[in-house]
Structure formats: C-alpha cells, structure tokens
Amino acid sequence: MIEQAVAPVPTGAPTAEPILRLRDLRVTFDTVGGPARAVRGVSLDVFPGEAVAVVGESGSGKSVTMLATLGLLRGAAVSGSATYRGTELIGLAPSRLRHVRGAKISMVFQDPMTSLNPVLTVGRQLDMVMRAHNPDMSKKATRARAVDLLDQVAIAQAARRCDAYPHELSGGMRQRVMIAMAIANEPEVLIADEPTTALDVTVQAQIMDLLGRLQRERQLSLVLITHDLGVVAGAADRLAVMYAGKLVEHGTVPSVFAEPGHPYTRGLLACLPRLDRRGEMQAAIPGIPPSPLSLPPGCPFAPRCPDAVTACTEHEPVLVRTATSTIACSVHAPAAVVR
Amino acid sequence: MIDPATTEPATSDPFVVARPDASAEPILSVRHLVKEFRVRERSRHAVVHAVSDVSFDVLAGQTLALVGESGCGKSTTGRCILRLTEPTSGQVVFRGQDLVTLGAKEMRAARRHLQIVFQDPQASLHPRMTVRRMLAEPMKVHGEPPDRVVARVDELISLVQLRPEHLDRYPHEFSGGQRQRVGIARALAISPALLVLDEPVSALDVSIQAEVVRLLADLRTRLHLAYIFIAHDLAVVRQIADRVAVMYLGKIVEIGAADHVYDTPQHPYTQALLSAVPIPDPAVQESRRRIVLSGELPSPIDPPSGCRFRTRCWRAEQRCTDVEPVLARTGLGSDHQVACHFPGDFGDAPSHLEPAPTFDAEAGS
Amino acid sequence: MTALPPIALPVVVEPRTRRGRGRRPAWRRGPALVGLVVLALWVLVALTLPLWTPFGPLDPVDKRLLSPNAHHWLGTDALGRDVFTRVLWGARTSLPVAAIVILAAVIIGTIIGAVSGFFGGWIDAVLMRFVDITMAFPPILLAMAITASLGPSIRNAVIAMILVWWPIYARLLRAQVIAVRQRDFVDSAVAIGASRWLILRRYVLPMSYTPVLVNATMDFGQVVLLVASLSFIGLGARPPSPEWGAMITEGATNFYQWWIAAGPGLAILLVVLAFNFVGDGLRDTFDVRDDS
C-alpha cells in the first residue's frame, strides 16, 4: 500500500500522569571480571499515548533498562523504582508481575525467530498468550481473535496463516506475529526492542508503519528501543539517549534533532550517513564505549568527548534542563548555573 | 605480474598506481552471470535462481555499489566474481581475461588482483593467527621475498591506521572496527586492483561505521582501487559509491551514476527502496513521500514471469507478466539504465494502491 | 506473555577480562588436575618400576593366595606371585598399548576425516560409507572378530583396536572440517590464492582438531578398558604376563580371593577415571577459547 507519511501525533502532555515511571533504576550483573554496572540510575516517564525512543549503541544499557522493568533479567541485581500506574514492579512477586507483563505492558523483541516457539503454530501461540491472562476464553473465541489479530497486523490470508509454523513465514511476517502476540491482551504500553534491526529496509518500513498505526489507533504508549536515529526521526515523539548505563540527553524529537545538546548526541547525529546528502561521513566519535566493568572516572563519555575539560573527569554530571532539552554535561549545561 | 593479461611491467612500487586515463576503461566486466543452487524442498528437487543474467562493468579506481535486500543475489554475485562460489554460467572478465575459464592454478595466481573484505570481521579472521602472520600470509602465498614481507606488514598496519604493537595480537583482542581494519589490511597485502567489499560496515556500530567508510574512501583514492561495494544500507552507499546497481530477486533492475539513481530513480522498486530508508531528520522525514510496499518477496525458487517485481508493483500491467523488461537507457544520464516497461519519476506514483493481484504469490502453502 | 524468550545478557565485557586474568585454564584445575597427577604417577611407576620393586612380576615369592598384608599389599595369587607388583607391571602393558592405539587411530582418522570432509564428493561418500559400516558393529565384537582371525596376542589386539577405533575420529574430524570449511576466514584464505593443501593444513585443521584431542584423551581410558576386556576373554595378553584383563581372568577362578581381581580392577578404574577428568578439563579449556 502506498501512503503519505503521517506525522506522529504529538501527545504526551506532561500534565498527564505517566503510565510508566522509572526512578533511579540500577542494574548490576555479577560477572567473573567483577560487577558490571549496566544501568546506573535511569529515570524516565512514559505518558499515555506517546512514543518514546530510547537510543544508544550496543552496551549502553537501553535494553537492560526495559528488561529489568519487566522483571526479565535473571542473575542481575536490580534496584530503584519502576512503577506502572502506581504499582511498583521492581521486586513484585512473579505471580503478580505476570498480571502486568503481557497484559498491561508487552514487549516485542529483535529476533522473531528465537522469540517464537518453532514447534507450535502461530494460532496456538496466540491462543496461549490470550489464555495466560483470560483462562476462561474458549478455543473458538481465541481462534477467532487470533485470526482477527493477524488481520490487524496486516498478514494476508490470516485464517490460513494461523495454522502456519514460524519457519514457514518470512522474517517480516514473523515480526508481525510477534506484534500480534504483544497486542493480544490489549496492553497500554508496548515496548519494542530493536523491532526492525534484523529486517530489510522495505520490511522495516512496513513494520514501523504498522507500529505507528497501532499506536495511533489504540492510543498505545510505545517505547522504542533502537540504535537507529533514522527510525526515531519518523516514529517517536520523545527521545532519550543512553550512554554507559545513564541517560545523557532527553527531550522532544524535533528539538533534540535540531539542536542536540550533549556532545555524544551531536556525535551520533554527525556520523550518521544520510540518504539525501552526499558527502563524507564524519568520524565524530573516536574510540569505543567504556566497559561496564571499568568505567572511567567522572563523565563516562569524557575520554571520547571533543569538548571535555579537566572537570569532566572529576565529577559525573547530572541531568540539567536547558532551553531545548535535558542533558548531563558539565561543559554545555553546568549544574551550578542553570536551576 | 602473474596475471598474463597485465600489460604493465611488474613494478617495485607497492601500490599499483593506475595511469590517469585508466578510469575510463572497465577493469572488470561481468557478462550474463547466472548462479543457480540446487536444493531439495519437500523431497523434490528445486532450483534457486540466486543470480539471473547479471551484467555490469567496474571502472578502474571507481566504486560500483550492489544494493538490494536480502535474497536479491548481491552477495552471491560478489562471491561468483571471486569464484568463491562457482558461477553456473556467464563471464567475469578481469583485464581482458575471463576468470571463469581459468584453471585452479591460474585462478590462484589471478587472485592477487582481486580481494574480498567480509561483513563479519570476527568470522573472517583466523582466530588463532596473530595479525602479523595474517598479513604476511597472502604475500608468502604469492612468493614475495621474506624481507619484503616484513617491511610491507609494517606498511600495511599504518595504512589502515593501526599501531605496530597491534601486529602481535589475536583477533579477539580487538574491537569490531579494529578487526575490520585488519581485514582490510589483509585484503590489501598483495596490492590488488579490485576489492569486493561484502557488507563491510553493517556489523559495526554507527559511530564506528563512519570511520571505516572514511578509511575505505581514503584508500581508494591513495591506492587507486576499484571497489564493488555490496551493501543493504543505502545511506552508507550514497557516501562512497560512484555508480549504483539495484538488484531485486537476482536481477539488476536499475544501474547508473549514484546521483542519478538516488535523485531520479526510474524503477518502481528503486523508488520504494529509497523511500523506505529513514532519514535522521524529523523535519525531512515527516514531509517525505514514502512508499510502503505490500506483500512479501517472492521465492527465488519460482520467480514471477516477466518482470520479477510486478507482483508488488503499482505500475504493473499485462505486458509486465508477458514480457521480461531488459535494461535500457533512460536518457537521464549517459549510463543510467533501467529494466522496466513503465519507467518514470517517483512523482507519478499514485497515493493509494490496492495490493497487486498476486499479492500472496509466495505463501508458505 | 507466556512464551518468553531466553534473555541474553547484553553486556559488553572486555574480552581479556572475561575469564579473569591469571586464572589457570580448566585443564589445570579441579578434577582435571587430580587426573593429571594420577596419570603422572602411573607413568612414573611404569617407567621406573624395575628399578625399585622388590618382587618380580612372574616369580612366585611367597605362599599361594595370601590375603593382603604388610609384605604383600594386595596379597598373592594362585601361583604365589605378589599381586601389587603385578598390578603395577600391568601399567607397562596397558599404557603403551593404549597410547599406540590412540595415536595410530588419531593419525589415520585425521587423514581420512580431513580428506573426506575437505574434498567432499565421491571420495567423501565412499570413505564415509566404509566408516558407517565399521561403526555399525560394537567395537568389542569387531575387535574380537579381528583378533580371533589374526590369532590371540597383544600385538594383534593392538591392530584390531586401531582398526576399530580410527573411524570414530574420522567421522568426528570430518564433521568439524565441514563446519570450519564454511567459515569466512577459510573463504578469505581461498581469496588470497592459498592452495587447498595450505588451507587444509593452516586454516581448517587447527580449528578442527579440538574435539578429536578431547575425545582421544577420554578414549584413552576406553582403550585401556578394551585391552583388558580382550585379554579377559583370552584374545589379548596371555597368562602369565601381568596384564590387567588377564589378571582378572585369573582372579575370576579364585572367587573367594577377591584381591586378585580387585587389584587390577582398581587400577583400570583409576586410569579410566583420570583420563576422563583430564578430557573434561581439556574440553572446558577449549570451549572457552572457541567462543571468544
């Protein structure tokens, strides 16, 4: 189908109550090499009906943050707070967490092949998802709804595909099935973890199109975890940039793209190749991200930062509101001046 | 110097510097390349048409990009050129000599002029060889004198902007970007004229991609290399390609100077492909016209008759089913060619379209 | 969601530190170290035994069928020979025999497996059918048949065991070679113009031999057991030579003098267990290397 791109509806009025509220979330993995501090105090609000993108390179802690929120990390020490409509999720008993996970907040993962059960048909897996939260539904009812869901995620011949096994579907279709499973119980929040990274660009466009449509139609809150700022530009209202387990910048998508405040965000944007422009890509960020086992003192970005001064290696900056966004940078937003 | 077709005398210059006018003539000509794989599907034999009658030229010192989505045959084409995969038929003419007809020994000798860099540097480097040995190996294979090898290894490591102390490390001790530099250095060790770069940056983080692409662009100029740059990331391709060939289901649907293909694409598939690439700028992205293709890629075992894109094309008519379009000049640029019965500007695309009738042609039955 | 995917920990950890720097490799820790020490002792004993043992293995040195005592730690057998001495002498047969069998089987298996896996085609088909047929028989049965037809002797038992054992390594190496052959770094070796022989030797084999090495170590114990079994049924070493299996046969006729059979039995147990421990340790060591 061909259509004009529709601008994401700017919602997320800060006056509303956040539906998902993270406060000082921390995750530490115990590894042979010592404690790996993957997430080091993340605070983030997700408001009803808005699309928030959490952006970062591999190892920045963006996925771990959301997995920890849903209690999906084993063998990790999680502290801080993550509330869904006032209910604390961190430390919640697994039996009660299950009522939230998959029903109120659901998740779509990067690789649909490993997330789907290879020996069950698509219909059976949808049936299991529905009955996990509505045990009273009849087989007939779940079947009808499964076909309806597949139809909603634009899978042609939904009734027939219901009886297909995952390996009989293409990558794009498998991701659609994952999305159908995620929306089966009418969640309020959908967390999509790199939903299009494994897919080809035209399929990626199809999936992002679908997610955008579902979000608008159902007033979903969408949390989009991605490394691809291009995807963010077309799909999210707000943007949170993570580096070394912390938020370094957040703000609305238009303002951050127009005027990135943090040197890391600037670097990320500068090194992105653009389809509509020819010219050398700038290698704007030298070096590689630090290991969570041995973070540098002060600002973790300082060793790679073009603007770093001595103070950067002494104190880790805190998030400070600027004219366009909120950034954690001692140079561009010194804590003492603003506030 | 081993390649009998080389007209130039052997030179002691480590970098074969091409003559200034060499850029006009093709260094590599691929003609009617076909690769079919026999597979067994549900207990019957089937043929996967991975590459179907592909022809193109690569000019000395220039970069030709092969782009397309997975399954379009771009990587297979690259592998066939180097005969890492044996082509089913067709010619790969390098400096006037058809590589496909060479015997094993002649081919080994010819390999010093054509090298490859793989997508995953972790997988393409011998895990138990030091960088020093890895860089020396190609030269030893081609019989370079040992003292020359030692000097050249040092030269190579600085050429890819790594440090001499990196020479005695193993691949797992490097970051992804550094490993890819090692992969590039090894490919350059025997001063090839042509590099096949098979998705050289797609396994790397964005901030690292830029460094590697810059390095490749820099090396191309300094060493006057020709590249075949195989990639699915069209934004990256735009930064380095001189010419672009767009592939769909084993065929080239459009080929031409990069600026022509990107700015005035004529094939509907090229238009859909380009419009699907997100631009990291909300202002541009929201006002852009996008084509979201419907349906799935047809199976290469049983490609559609006529034009292979017709099942997903909004311009398709009866003729597209009956007659296979061939590459023809568009008149927009000297070598801009498109294989479409109804080429036209993007602006002609209707704003809404019903799914094509054979929408579900692929179907996992 | 009910079907939750396995969560891979997306943590970037420096490769150098991932297993802890300075930590000894697995084959020099824990059970593997115990196994290594036990084996070292056995080898030492086997080598130096004639220099210090007070009794000869074939000489009657005391009364018959004495139970274990301070002089004869494992008593004496039906001919009045010292069982402990004979058990130690057994190592001088079992260990070299096992070493010869394993070494020969590994060499033959490596050559056949490498050729089969690397070149493929009809060579592969022919060789592997042969391997299939060989492996369709239980090793002990096949070894028995071969030894029986060649005539019972330790030399013929060795030949039989080599013939039985090499297909295991051939198949193992072939599978590994086929997997390694498809990796990118082999393609890049093809691309630089390396000859097939060089690629096989320098790129494919070094990355393929690990499972063969680990399995060979573990099989050492199995071969020791097989030698003993063949001797036990009279197809290997013949009495009176001090071989563990043959000794057990003798012990079996003196059912109430348990020490005569228990001595060699214990020796076999110790050796087999030690080799398994070392093999496990080796496997752990190599697994680490391969995923890094």
Coordinates of C-alpha atoms in Angstrom, one line a residue, chain B residues 79 84 108 111 114-116 118-120 122-129 133 137-138 140-142 169 172-173 186 190, chain C residues 15-16 183-196 198 202-204 206-207 209-210 286 289-292:
Chain B
R79 CA 31.3 -14.4 -4.5
L84 CA 34.4 -18.4 -4.0
R108 CA 45.1 -18.8 -7.7
R111 CA 43.6 -13.8 -7.1
L114 CA 41.0 -9.3 -6.6
Q115 CA 40.4 -9.4 -2.9
I116 CA 37.5 -9.5 -0.6
F118 CA 33.7 -9.8 4.6
Q119 CA 30.9 -8.5 6.7
D120 CA 31.8 -10.1 10.0
Q122 CA 35.2 -11.7 13.7
A123 CA 34.4 -14.6 11.5
S124 CA 36.7 -13.7 8.6
L125 CA 39.9 -13.6 10.6
H126 CA 41.7 -16.8 11.6
P127 CA 41.0 -16.9 15.4
R128 CA 44.4 -18.4 16.2
M129 CA 46.7 -16.3 14.0
R133 CA 51.0 -13.8 10.4
E137 CA 50.2 -14.9 4.6
P138 CA 49.0 -13.6 1.3
K140 CA 54.0 -15.7 1.2
V141 CA 51.4 -17.5 -0.8
H142 CA 52.4 -15.3 -3.8
R169 CA 47.7 -9.6 18.9
H172 CA 39.7 -11.4 19.8
E173 CA 41.8 -8.7 21.4
R186 CA 45.0 -8.3 4.7
I190 CA 49.2 -8.1 -2.2
Chain C
P15 CA 37.4 -10.0 26.1
R16 CA 40.6 -10.0 28.0
R183 CA 33.5 -20.1 7.8
D184 CA 34.5 -16.8 6.4
F185 CA 38.2 -17.0 7.3
V186 CA 38.5 -20.1 5.1
D187 CA 36.9 -18.2 2.2
S188 CA 39.4 -15.3 2.8
A189 CA 42.2 -17.8 2.6
V190 CA 40.8 -19.0 -0.8
A191 CA 40.6 -15.4 -1.9
I192 CA 44.3 -14.7 -1.2
G193 CA 45.1 -17.6 -3.5
A194 CA 46.2 -20.1 -1.0
S195 CA 46.4 -23.7 -2.2
R196 CA 43.9 -26.3 -1.0
L198 CA 47.7 -24.9 2.7
R202 CA 46.8 -24.0 8.3
Y203 CA 43.2 -22.9 8.4
V204 CA 40.9 -25.8 8.6
P206 CA 44.0 -26.1 13.5
M207 CA 40.4 -25.1 14.1
Y209 CA 41.2 -30.9 15.9
T210 CA 40.0 -29.8 19.3
F286 CA 38.9 -25.3 24.5
R289 CA 38.8 -20.4 23.5
D290 CA 36.3 -21.1 20.8
D291 CA 33.6 -18.7 21.9
S292 CA 35.9 -15.8 22.4

